[in-house]
Amino acid sequence: MTPARERLPVALLALAAACSTALLVVLGARLYFYIDDWDLLLHRPGWTADALLEPHQGHPSMALVAAYKLLQSSFGMDSITPFTIAATLAFAASAIVLFFWLRRRVGDWLALAGAVSILFLGSAYEDLLIPFQLGFFAPMALGIGALLAFEREDRAGDAWACALLVAALAFQSLGLIFVVAIAVVLALQRRLRTRAWVVLVPAALYALWYVGWGRDDPSQLSFDNLATAPGFILDGFANSVSALLGLATNRDEAPVSPFDWGRPLLVLALVVAGIWVWRRRQFSVWLWGMVAAGVTFWFLIAINASEFRSADLSRYRYVGAIVVLMIVAELLRGVRVGTAGIVATFAVVAIATLSNLSALHQDYAARLPSTAVIAGGLGALDIARDVADPALVLDQDNSDFAYYGLIDAGSYLAASAAYGSLGYSADELPAAPERARVAADKVLGAALGLRLQPISASAAGACEPVAMPGPESVPVPRGGTAIRVGEKPVRVSVRRYTEDEFPVELGRLDAGQTAALAIPGDGSSQDWWMQLDGQGSAQVCPLEPRA
Amino acid sequence: MEASAQKRGAAPAGLIERVRRAGPGTLLFVAALLIAAAFLLDWLSQLTFWRDEWAFILDRRGSSLDVYLQPFVEQLLAVPLAVYKLLIAAFGIESPLPFQIAHTAAFVATMAVVFVYVRRRVGEWLALAAVLPMLFFGPSWDDILFPFQISLIAALGCGVGALLALDREDRRGDLIAMVLLTIGLFSQHVAIPFVAAAALDIAFTRERWRRAYVIVIPAALWLLWYAGWGREAQNFVSVHNFATEIGYVGDGLASSLSSLVGLAVPRDEMALTPVDWGRPLLVIAIGFGIWRVASAGVGAMPRRLWAVIAAQLSFWTLTGLNAAFFGQATSGRYQLVGAVLWVMIAAELLRGMRIARGVVIAVLAVSALSALANFALLRQTAGGLAEIAEQQRGGLAALELTRDEVASGFTLTEENSGVDYLGIVDAASWFSAIDAYGTPAYTPAELAQAPEVARQAADRVFAAALEIHTAPADPAAAAGAGCARIALDDAPAAIPVGSELILRSVDAEAELALRRYASASFPAELGAIKPGQTLALTIPADGSRQPWQLAASGTGTLVACDPEAAG
């Protein structure tokens, strides 16, 4: 092979990595921080040990927390782009080190095919579109790097492997799969006595962290999860195989489960691999190391499985697919694959990539609308900054988005004051999409504590009748208003930025009742409107009687 | 005298010698079998009679031939019925324990027979691996945790035992096989595929005509039954079932295969059907079978292989032909039969094949993991069944306490008791049976201390059996002494009720419900009261002194009057 031809696969890899990075940054920059991001952005103040070492969903995440802190302090949080770039670069790095790992086993071209299939693994959209998944990408890049270093079989390589494993574990428990892989290789090579420190040091540090911080985190560990783990592990591999082959992408006319094709293909693959192993007899110990890594990955999820941790999830496909590629590479190690085989492999990768890019776009399009909702809600929280109760927690009811309890007004407003906000400003909100304005009105209703307060009829000033029956909207004077209800009950709701509806329901006033609606001043000059809906009559009155 | 003493002494010595000679795989199997039996008895001891068992107890009284030979749905269950009758006569029905012990013994015996069958062909370690997942066979919980299924398990055990006896290829073996096939056919139709297998097995021998009686006698007896009783039984055979057999048989084979390897156990976070893994596994299993037969040569395969394949195919074909809503190919109760037949097919395929030690270890590991998954499902299900048993014991206790009031035709249903008794348990049959055999229901004292689900079931049955309901009443009756105004304010009010209560709604709109033994809820719903309405609630006296409480949940104000207090 000429030097130019030798360099071609690497050049193509660089091109593919650049394309993938550009695509993911462009898509990711149009989205917003997602659920787990908020834990790192809002709830880990300072550089204390606890801020760094407290587990996130049971995982160590000190390196991830530190990365977020650095990005937040350097670039603020009024743009998601720096976070997206960091995550995407780590993702590309993981695919590049994977290429170098695969190349040693199956040669340049098949390694390129494997790396490209990961770079465009759109069916792992939950990883690729959320910057928080830096917590997956970094340990994968570091872990594969550790395997490469370990393969040098010298002291410097071992030291690097050990350091990289420690770094991988500092991002997430995912690093454990590489610790297990190297431990299995060492055990099979009977070299535990001389080189075990490579895995013992990271394992001991992980254990220390676990004893100090990790063990207090809630866990889903149960006998049933343990007993059914083998089925879960097989399902996990099935999910990975179908994702790699582009067979986990939903279609419009019928939902697709990753297991529909994944299970039969996995069974077939296991049989073929079994026959292959049986006939060939001799394999590198790395085959068993990589099998152990894959089984460990799915086993750790299986024993802690829950509604949010099932074997079919998109976010596990990235790791699962890489492990499957590494196992396949070990099986094919030393096999000469001809040009026809390489062309066929690239044809499969091309078809799978097309399908996976479609999956990526599907998820991106589904996620995009919620970006406006989040920006509207958080913009409203900024507007209500001086009035909002710090304990207010945003949820589906009061913001149209499920933040899983991770955004409370106190933490968010402190962070947005220090690092800026991605929320719409008071000036941007009127031109924002309707769904953003609905979310903003709901958040404002909650943050300003809007409610109907019963008062005596005499407390209201000179009243003016509202055209009833039927829904009727009236402007609300600054400071608020009083409502006096006639002979039949009236339902009251308000809006501010919304145009098509009154999203803030304030409840029902009974016949003859008088109530005050106080509206505290905030950071917006936009007027409030009120809708009265009933079959009787009602009057609106100044909140404080004129002298 | 001396000789008999020697014989008496020889028996335990022989047993000890056998144990000493048994390989470690066999000893491990025995240990696993004992552990399985212990778990089963523990789980079963928390249950009571259930569903079809009530039909045996309540509907098959007497000792005429018809009692034994009338088809049960469409099955001939004479042997299990005889076992139930024997146990009822000996122990009554106060405790289901004797029935549970008999069922567990049948299960243990069947598994032992399967182990022996497989061990003879592929050795003790692979036999252990084959049977281990079936010892805790969660997918077939409705066979293993339901003593009524002694019928299926006995038929299965007899079928496998008959094939094992045919291995002897002598007159004694043939006689044993004939007897076992007859007992199997009179236990449940699951024995039919084994009759087919035995027929094929004998047909391949030179002495086929001399040995034909092994099949002819049981088949003739069964046909006699069919001509006399069976042909009038309800069945679901249809052209549609026949036309779609291929899919049903495939799914049945797939389900039992995935159940055997522990891949039919659903997890909380994700739905799973037995065919999800079963279908791809079936394709591979068929591929392996074809490869094995092709590589060894058809003539080199044992003739029994074709017999057990015929048994497997005929089992699913017959089941599919008669399938209805409750007879899907994925139904748990069929999987045990399918799994046993899979194991027998595998044993015949591997017979005489040299299997590497590493492969045996791998198969054992897979088997252990499968057993663990199946055990988890069995354990989960046992917990659910224990709750149903508590509800039954509570509901039946209530039925007994209303004995002087309840209509004889009153039937327990899921709606009035929380448990589906399949329409079998009616008051008259129940009281007649408990007079004769005792009762498994809670006593009044036990009911007061029983778990909440049992007390809720009891309250539902009380309300239904006593026909407690509200009726329109004169508003004038809801005034004066003994009346109290109750503001509901969205919080349910609990109002003590004697034998009668008058309720007048001032402006209340509320749902009414009663309780007696329950403490966490008001399980007996009485409907609603609307503004301005006056209702009377009358509660007949019965065998319990436990007071009633009425809950009114809604808004507005009620007036509740106790006429006894006013009088």
PDB file of N, CA and C in Angstrom, chain B residues 280-359:
ATOM      1  N   PRO B 280     -37.178 -16.604  17.296  1.00  0.00           N
ATOM      2  CA  PRO B 280     -35.820 -16.802  16.766  1.00  0.00           C
ATOM      3  C   PRO B 280     -35.141 -18.045  17.320  1.00  0.00           C
ATOM      4  N   LEU B 281     -35.402 -18.347  18.597  1.00  0.00           N
ATOM      5  CA  LEU B 281     -34.786 -19.552  19.173  1.00  0.00           C
ATOM      6  C   LEU B 281     -35.300 -20.803  18.480  1.00  0.00           C
ATOM      7  N   LEU B 282     -36.590 -20.786  18.122  1.00  0.00           N
ATOM      8  CA  LEU B 282     -37.176 -21.953  17.457  1.00  0.00           C
ATOM      9  C   LEU B 282     -36.510 -22.196  16.104  1.00  0.00           C
ATOM     10  N   VAL B 283     -36.279 -21.101  15.371  1.00  0.00           N
ATOM     11  CA  VAL B 283     -35.630 -21.238  14.060  1.00  0.00           C
ATOM     12  C   VAL B 283     -34.258 -21.886  14.233  1.00  0.00           C
ATOM     13  N   ILE B 284     -33.530 -21.412  15.243  1.00  0.00           N
ATOM     14  CA  ILE B 284     -32.193 -21.970  15.490  1.00  0.00           C
ATOM     15  C   ILE B 284     -32.292 -23.440  15.924  1.00  0.00           C
ATOM     16  N   ALA B 285     -33.282 -23.736  16.787  1.00  0.00           N
ATOM     17  CA  ALA B 285     -33.429 -25.113  17.272  1.00  0.00           C
ATOM     18  C   ALA B 285     -33.737 -26.049  16.115  1.00  0.00           C
ATOM     19  N   ILE B 286     -34.621 -25.601  15.214  1.00  0.00           N
ATOM     20  CA  ILE B 286     -34.941 -26.445  14.051  1.00  0.00           C
ATOM     21  C   ILE B 286     -33.692 -26.619  13.176  1.00  0.00           C
ATOM     22  N   GLY B 287     -32.970 -25.513  12.996  1.00  0.00           N
ATOM     23  CA  GLY B 287     -31.732 -25.584  12.206  1.00  0.00           C
ATOM     24  C   GLY B 287     -30.745 -26.571  12.806  1.00  0.00           C
ATOM     25  N   PHE B 288     -30.608 -26.516  14.134  1.00  0.00           N
ATOM     26  CA  PHE B 288     -29.685 -27.438  14.808  1.00  0.00           C
ATOM     27  C   PHE B 288     -30.146 -28.878  14.623  1.00  0.00           C
ATOM     28  N   GLY B 289     -31.449 -29.090  14.769  1.00  0.00           N
ATOM     29  CA  GLY B 289     -31.995 -30.441  14.631  1.00  0.00           C
ATOM     30  C   GLY B 289     -31.723 -30.996  13.243  1.00  0.00           C
ATOM     31  N   ILE B 290     -31.969 -30.174  12.227  1.00  0.00           N
ATOM     32  CA  ILE B 290     -31.746 -30.631  10.852  1.00  0.00           C
ATOM     33  C   ILE B 290     -30.262 -30.941  10.632  1.00  0.00           C
ATOM     34  N   TRP B 291     -29.412 -30.041  11.147  1.00  0.00           N
ATOM     35  CA  TRP B 291     -27.965 -30.257  11.006  1.00  0.00           C
ATOM     36  C   TRP B 291     -27.546 -31.572  11.665  1.00  0.00           C
ATOM     37  N   ARG B 292     -28.076 -31.798  12.853  1.00  0.00           N
ATOM     38  CA  ARG B 292     -27.690 -33.001  13.614  1.00  0.00           C
ATOM     39  C   ARG B 292     -28.127 -34.270  12.876  1.00  0.00           C
ATOM     40  N   VAL B 293     -29.379 -34.255  12.400  1.00  0.00           N
ATOM     41  CA  VAL B 293     -29.888 -35.444  11.712  1.00  0.00           C
ATOM     42  C   VAL B 293     -29.129 -35.653  10.403  1.00  0.00           C
ATOM     43  N   ALA B 294     -28.871 -34.542   9.687  1.00  0.00           N
ATOM     44  CA  ALA B 294     -28.176 -34.655   8.394  1.00  0.00           C
ATOM     45  C   ALA B 294     -26.745 -35.129   8.600  1.00  0.00           C
ATOM     46  N   SER B 295     -26.081 -34.626   9.635  1.00  0.00           N
ATOM     47  CA  SER B 295     -24.673 -34.976   9.813  1.00  0.00           C
ATOM     48  C   SER B 295     -24.515 -36.394  10.357  1.00  0.00           C
ATOM     49  N   ALA B 296     -25.466 -36.843  11.191  1.00  0.00           N
ATOM     50  CA  ALA B 296     -25.351 -38.199  11.738  1.00  0.00           C
ATOM     51  C   ALA B 296     -25.992 -39.226  10.800  1.00  0.00           C
ATOM     52  N   GLY B 297     -26.905 -38.789   9.972  1.00  0.00           N
ATOM     53  CA  GLY B 297     -27.645 -39.709   9.110  1.00  0.00           C
ATOM     54  C   GLY B 297     -28.964 -40.094   9.753  1.00  0.00           C
ATOM     55  N   VAL B 298     -30.028 -40.101   8.961  1.00  0.00           N
ATOM     56  CA  VAL B 298     -31.358 -40.385   9.511  1.00  0.00           C
ATOM     57  C   VAL B 298     -31.374 -41.747  10.203  1.00  0.00           C
ATOM     58  N   GLY B 299     -30.720 -42.735   9.575  1.00  0.00           N
ATOM     59  CA  GLY B 299     -30.742 -44.080  10.133  1.00  0.00           C
ATOM     60  C   GLY B 299     -30.018 -44.183  11.467  1.00  0.00           C
ATOM     61  N   ALA B 300     -29.092 -43.262  11.709  1.00  0.00           N
ATOM     62  CA  ALA B 300     -28.313 -43.328  12.953  1.00  0.00           C
ATOM     63  C   ALA B 300     -29.065 -42.726  14.137  1.00  0.00           C
ATOM     64  N   MET B 301     -30.133 -42.037  13.844  1.00  0.00           N
ATOM     65  CA  MET B 301     -30.855 -41.396  14.951  1.00  0.00           C
ATOM     66  C   MET B 301     -31.719 -42.439  15.658  1.00  0.00           C
ATOM     67  N   PRO B 302     -31.868 -42.321  16.988  1.00  0.00           N
ATOM     68  CA  PRO B 302     -32.722 -43.289  17.691  1.00  0.00           C
ATOM     69  C   PRO B 302     -34.180 -43.152  17.243  1.00  0.00           C
ATOM     70  N   ARG B 303     -34.882 -44.281  17.171  1.00  0.00           N
ATOM     71  CA  ARG B 303     -36.277 -44.216  16.695  1.00  0.00           C
ATOM     72  C   ARG B 303     -37.144 -43.382  17.640  1.00  0.00           C
ATOM     73  N   ARG B 304     -36.740 -43.333  18.895  1.00  0.00           N
ATOM     74  CA  ARG B 304     -37.525 -42.557  19.864  1.00  0.00           C
ATOM     75  C   ARG B 304     -37.572 -41.074  19.492  1.00  0.00           C
ATOM     76  N   LEU B 305     -36.544 -40.611  18.788  1.00  0.00           N
ATOM     77  CA  LEU B 305     -36.541 -39.189  18.388  1.00  0.00           C
ATOM     78  C   LEU B 305     -37.830 -38.841  17.651  1.00  0.00           C
ATOM     79  N   TRP B 306     -38.185 -39.708  16.691  1.00  0.00           N
ATOM     80  CA  TRP B 306     -39.384 -39.415  15.893  1.00  0.00           C
ATOM     81  C   TRP B 306     -40.632 -39.514  16.765  1.00  0.00           C
ATOM     82  N   ALA B 307     -40.589 -40.391  17.749  1.00  0.00           N
ATOM     83  CA  ALA B 307     -41.741 -40.539  18.641  1.00  0.00           C
ATOM     84  C   ALA B 307     -41.954 -39.274  19.476  1.00  0.00           C
ATOM     85  N   VAL B 308     -40.864 -38.738  20.031  1.00  0.00           N
ATOM     86  CA  VAL B 308     -41.056 -37.542  20.895  1.00  0.00           C
ATOM     87  C   VAL B 308     -41.335 -36.299  20.055  1.00  0.00           C
ATOM     88  N   ILE B 309     -40.778 -36.256  18.825  1.00  0.00           N
ATOM     89  CA  ILE B 309     -41.146 -35.140  17.938  1.00  0.00           C
ATOM     90  C   ILE B 309     -42.643 -35.231  17.627  1.00  0.00           C
ATOM     91  N   ALA B 310     -43.112 -36.459  17.374  1.00  0.00           N
ATOM     92  CA  ALA B 310     -44.549 -36.640  17.098  1.00  0.00           C
ATOM     93  C   ALA B 310     -45.376 -36.209  18.308  1.00  0.00           C
ATOM     94  N   ALA B 311     -44.886 -36.536  19.504  1.00  0.00           N
ATOM     95  CA  ALA B 311     -45.625 -36.140  20.722  1.00  0.00           C
ATOM     96  C   ALA B 311     -45.699 -34.619  20.829  1.00  0.00           C
ATOM     97  N   GLN B 312     -44.568 -33.965  20.592  1.00  0.00           N
ATOM     98  CA  GLN B 312     -44.537 -32.489  20.686  1.00  0.00           C
ATOM     99  C   GLN B 312     -45.496 -31.866  19.652  1.00  0.00           C
ATOM    100  N   LEU B 313     -45.401 -32.327  18.422  1.00  0.00           N
ATOM    101  CA  LEU B 313     -46.254 -31.751  17.365  1.00  0.00           C
ATOM    102  C   LEU B 313     -47.719 -32.069  17.621  1.00  0.00           C
ATOM    103  N   SER B 314     -48.014 -33.296  18.055  1.00  0.00           N
ATOM    104  CA  SER B 314     -49.427 -33.628  18.270  1.00  0.00           C
ATOM    105  C   SER B 314     -49.979 -32.881  19.480  1.00  0.00           C
ATOM    106  N   PHE B 315     -49.145 -32.640  20.495  1.00  0.00           N
ATOM    107  CA  PHE B 315     -49.624 -31.865  21.644  1.00  0.00           C
ATOM    108  C   PHE B 315     -50.082 -30.479  21.207  1.00  0.00           C
ATOM    109  N   TRP B 316     -49.224 -29.787  20.470  1.00  0.00           N
ATOM    110  CA  TRP B 316     -49.591 -28.417  20.074  1.00  0.00           C
ATOM    111  C   TRP B 316     -50.692 -28.409  19.012  1.00  0.00           C
ATOM    112  N   THR B 317     -50.701 -29.440  18.162  1.00  0.00           N
ATOM    113  CA  THR B 317     -51.753 -29.498  17.142  1.00  0.00           C
ATOM    114  C   THR B 317     -53.112 -29.698  17.798  1.00  0.00           C
ATOM    115  N   LEU B 318     -53.195 -30.634  18.726  1.00  0.00           N
ATOM    116  CA  LEU B 318     -54.476 -30.889  19.391  1.00  0.00           C
ATOM    117  C   LEU B 318     -54.908 -29.679  20.222  1.00  0.00           C
ATOM    118  N   THR B 319     -53.945 -29.058  20.891  1.00  0.00           N
ATOM    119  CA  THR B 319     -54.279 -27.876  21.695  1.00  0.00           C
ATOM    120  C   THR B 319     -54.764 -26.757  20.781  1.00  0.00           C
ATOM    121  N   GLY B 320     -54.087 -26.592  19.661  1.00  0.00           N
ATOM    122  CA  GLY B 320     -54.467 -25.523  18.727  1.00  0.00           C
ATOM    123  C   GLY B 320     -55.811 -25.765  18.086  1.00  0.00           C
ATOM    124  N   LEU B 321     -56.099 -27.013  17.811  1.00  0.00           N
ATOM    125  CA  LEU B 321     -57.379 -27.353  17.179  1.00  0.00           C
ATOM    126  C   LEU B 321     -58.548 -26.981  18.086  1.00  0.00           C
ATOM    127  N   ASN B 322     -58.336 -27.085  19.365  1.00  0.00           N
ATOM    128  CA  ASN B 322     -59.406 -26.844  20.333  1.00  0.00           C
ATOM    129  C   ASN B 322     -59.193 -25.512  21.063  1.00  0.00           C
ATOM    130  N   ALA B 323     -58.375 -24.629  20.475  1.00  0.00           N
ATOM    131  CA  ALA B 323     -58.016 -23.402  21.190  1.00  0.00           C
ATOM    132  C   ALA B 323     -59.177 -22.413  21.222  1.00  0.00           C
ATOM    133  N   ALA B 324     -59.273 -21.710  22.354  1.00  0.00           N
ATOM    134  CA  ALA B 324     -60.240 -20.609  22.497  1.00  0.00           C
ATOM    135  C   ALA B 324     -59.503 -19.494  23.216  1.00  0.00           C
ATOM    136  N   PHE B 325     -60.241 -18.525  23.712  1.00  0.00           N
ATOM    137  CA  PHE B 325     -59.604 -17.377  24.346  1.00  0.00           C
ATOM    138  C   PHE B 325     -58.629 -17.800  25.450  1.00  0.00           C
ATOM    139  N   PHE B 326     -59.028 -18.802  26.242  1.00  0.00           N
ATOM    140  CA  PHE B 326     -58.175 -19.216  27.360  1.00  0.00           C
ATOM    141  C   PHE B 326     -57.139 -20.263  26.944  1.00  0.00           C
ATOM    142  N   GLY B 327     -57.090 -20.552  25.666  1.00  0.00           N
ATOM    143  CA  GLY B 327     -56.182 -21.611  25.230  1.00  0.00           C
ATOM    144  C   GLY B 327     -55.144 -21.135  24.242  1.00  0.00           C
ATOM    145  N   GLN B 328     -54.605 -19.945  24.476  1.00  0.00           N
ATOM    146  CA  GLN B 328     -53.601 -19.422  23.547  1.00  0.00           C
ATOM    147  C   GLN B 328     -52.306 -20.234  23.631  1.00  0.00           C
ATOM    148  N   ALA B 329     -51.560 -20.174  22.541  1.00  0.00           N
ATOM    149  CA  ALA B 329     -50.308 -20.950  22.495  1.00  0.00           C
ATOM    150  C   ALA B 329     -49.316 -20.474  23.556  1.00  0.00           C
ATOM    151  N   THR B 330     -49.491 -19.235  24.011  1.00  0.00           N
ATOM    152  CA  THR B 330     -48.560 -18.700  25.010  1.00  0.00           C
ATOM    153  C   THR B 330     -49.060 -18.930  26.441  1.00  0.00           C
ATOM    154  N   SER B 331     -50.219 -19.590  26.593  1.00  0.00           N
ATOM    155  CA  SER B 331     -50.762 -19.821  27.939  1.00  0.00           C
ATOM    156  C   SER B 331     -49.758 -20.586  28.792  1.00  0.00           C
ATOM    157  N   GLY B 332     -49.633 -20.130  30.027  1.00  0.00           N
ATOM    158  CA  GLY B 332     -48.625 -20.696  30.910  1.00  0.00           C
ATOM    159  C   GLY B 332     -48.777 -22.190  31.121  1.00  0.00           C
ATOM    160  N   ARG B 333     -50.036 -22.669  31.222  1.00  0.00           N
ATOM    161  CA  ARG B 333     -50.222 -24.065  31.630  1.00  0.00           C
ATOM    162  C   ARG B 333     -49.748 -25.067  30.579  1.00  0.00           C
ATOM    163  N   TYR B 334     -49.582 -24.602  29.324  1.00  0.00           N
ATOM    164  CA  TYR B 334     -49.102 -25.533  28.290  1.00  0.00           C
ATOM    165  C   TYR B 334     -47.575 -25.607  28.235  1.00  0.00           C
ATOM    166  N   GLN B 335     -46.938 -24.612  28.829  1.00  0.00           N
ATOM    167  CA  GLN B 335     -45.492 -24.504  28.601  1.00  0.00           C
ATOM    168  C   GLN B 335     -44.708 -25.641  29.254  1.00  0.00           C
ATOM    169  N   LEU B 336     -45.220 -26.136  30.384  1.00  0.00           N
ATOM    170  CA  LEU B 336     -44.494 -27.222  31.063  1.00  0.00           C
ATOM    171  C   LEU B 336     -44.445 -28.465  30.174  1.00  0.00           C
ATOM    172  N   VAL B 337     -45.587 -28.776  29.549  1.00  0.00           N
ATOM    173  CA  VAL B 337     -45.636 -29.953  28.674  1.00  0.00           C
ATOM    174  C   VAL B 337     -44.676 -29.747  27.497  1.00  0.00           C
ATOM    175  N   GLY B 338     -44.771 -28.548  26.875  1.00  0.00           N
ATOM    176  CA  GLY B 338     -43.901 -28.247  25.741  1.00  0.00           C
ATOM    177  C   GLY B 338     -42.436 -28.328  26.133  1.00  0.00           C
ATOM    178  N   ALA B 339     -42.108 -27.803  27.315  1.00  0.00           N
ATOM    179  CA  ALA B 339     -40.709 -27.794  27.756  1.00  0.00           C
ATOM    180  C   ALA B 339     -40.199 -29.218  27.992  1.00  0.00           C
ATOM    181  N   VAL B 340     -41.031 -30.044  28.639  1.00  0.00           N
ATOM    182  CA  VAL B 340     -40.622 -31.438  28.885  1.00  0.00           C
ATOM    183  C   VAL B 340     -40.348 -32.136  27.551  1.00  0.00           C
ATOM    184  N   LEU B 341     -41.233 -31.904  26.588  1.00  0.00           N
ATOM    185  CA  LEU B 341     -41.041 -32.567  25.290  1.00  0.00           C
ATOM    186  C   LEU B 341     -39.822 -32.021  24.553  1.00  0.00           C
ATOM    187  N   TRP B 342     -39.540 -30.728  24.714  1.00  0.00           N
ATOM    188  CA  TRP B 342     -38.312 -30.170  24.115  1.00  0.00           C
ATOM    189  C   TRP B 342     -37.074 -30.861  24.685  1.00  0.00           C
ATOM    190  N   VAL B 343     -37.105 -31.025  26.001  1.00  0.00           N
ATOM    191  CA  VAL B 343     -35.964 -31.646  26.675  1.00  0.00           C
ATOM    192  C   VAL B 343     -35.776 -33.083  26.174  1.00  0.00           C
ATOM    193  N   MET B 344     -36.894 -33.771  25.973  1.00  0.00           N
ATOM    194  CA  MET B 344     -36.809 -35.163  25.500  1.00  0.00           C
ATOM    195  C   MET B 344     -36.294 -35.213  24.059  1.00  0.00           C
ATOM    196  N   ILE B 345     -36.737 -34.253  23.242  1.00  0.00           N
ATOM    197  CA  ILE B 345     -36.243 -34.202  21.855  1.00  0.00           C
ATOM    198  C   ILE B 345     -34.738 -33.941  21.858  1.00  0.00           C
ATOM    199  N   ALA B 346     -34.321 -32.964  22.671  1.00  0.00           N
ATOM    200  CA  ALA B 346     -32.896 -32.624  22.732  1.00  0.00           C
ATOM    201  C   ALA B 346     -32.086 -33.834  23.182  1.00  0.00           C
ATOM    202  N   ALA B 347     -32.619 -34.573  24.163  1.00  0.00           N
ATOM    203  CA  ALA B 347     -31.898 -35.747  24.669  1.00  0.00           C
ATOM    204  C   ALA B 347     -31.730 -36.796  23.569  1.00  0.00           C
ATOM    205  N   GLU B 348     -32.781 -36.966  22.756  1.00  0.00           N
ATOM    206  CA  GLU B 348     -32.669 -37.953  21.670  1.00  0.00           C
ATOM    207  C   GLU B 348     -31.688 -37.478  20.600  1.00  0.00           C
ATOM    208  N   LEU B 349     -31.717 -36.181  20.312  1.00  0.00           N
ATOM    209  CA  LEU B 349     -30.807 -35.634  19.294  1.00  0.00           C
ATOM    210  C   LEU B 349     -29.343 -35.769  19.719  1.00  0.00           C
ATOM    211  N   LEU B 350     -29.107 -35.561  21.003  1.00  0.00           N
ATOM    212  CA  LEU B 350     -27.723 -35.563  21.495  1.00  0.00           C
ATOM    213  C   LEU B 350     -27.250 -36.949  21.915  1.00  0.00           C
ATOM    214  N   ARG B 351     -28.162 -37.907  21.898  1.00  0.00           N
ATOM    215  CA  ARG B 351     -27.837 -39.275  22.338  1.00  0.00           C
ATOM    216  C   ARG B 351     -26.645 -39.800  21.531  1.00  0.00           C
ATOM    217  N   GLY B 352     -25.662 -40.249  22.230  1.00  0.00           N
ATOM    218  CA  GLY B 352     -24.498 -40.827  21.553  1.00  0.00           C
ATOM    219  C   GLY B 352     -23.500 -39.805  21.051  1.00  0.00           C
ATOM    220  N   MET B 353     -23.788 -38.535  21.232  1.00  0.00           N
ATOM    221  CA  MET B 353     -22.885 -37.493  20.733  1.00  0.00           C
ATOM    222  C   MET B 353     -21.853 -37.175  21.816  1.00  0.00           C
ATOM    223  N   ARG B 354     -20.614 -36.992  21.413  1.00  0.00           N
ATOM    224  CA  ARG B 354     -19.590 -36.596  22.403  1.00  0.00           C
ATOM    225  C   ARG B 354     -19.692 -35.102  22.643  1.00  0.00           C
ATOM    226  N   ILE B 355     -19.930 -34.763  23.864  1.00  0.00           N
ATOM    227  CA  ILE B 355     -20.104 -33.341  24.169  1.00  0.00           C
ATOM    228  C   ILE B 355     -18.961 -32.894  25.075  1.00  0.00           C
ATOM    229  N   ALA B 356     -18.284 -31.855  24.633  1.00  0.00           N
ATOM    230  CA  ALA B 356     -17.098 -31.392  25.360  1.00  0.00           C
ATOM    231  C   ALA B 356     -17.483 -30.891  26.749  1.00  0.00           C
ATOM    232  N   ARG B 357     -16.549 -31.013  27.670  1.00  0.00           N
ATOM    233  CA  ARG B 357     -16.801 -30.618  29.054  1.00  0.00           C
ATOM    234  C   ARG B 357     -17.180 -29.138  29.152  1.00  0.00           C
ATOM    235  N   GLY B 358     -16.485 -28.321  28.357  1.00  0.00           N
ATOM    236  CA  GLY B 358     -16.778 -26.881  28.380  1.00  0.00           C
ATOM    237  C   GLY B 358     -18.213 -26.596  27.967  1.00  0.00           C
ATOM    238  N   VAL B 359     -18.702 -27.350  26.987  1.00  0.00           N
ATOM    239  CA  VAL B 359     -20.087 -27.155  26.534  1.00  0.00           C
ATOM    240  C   VAL B 359     -21.057 -27.539  27.647  1.00  0.00           C
TER     241      VAL B 359
END
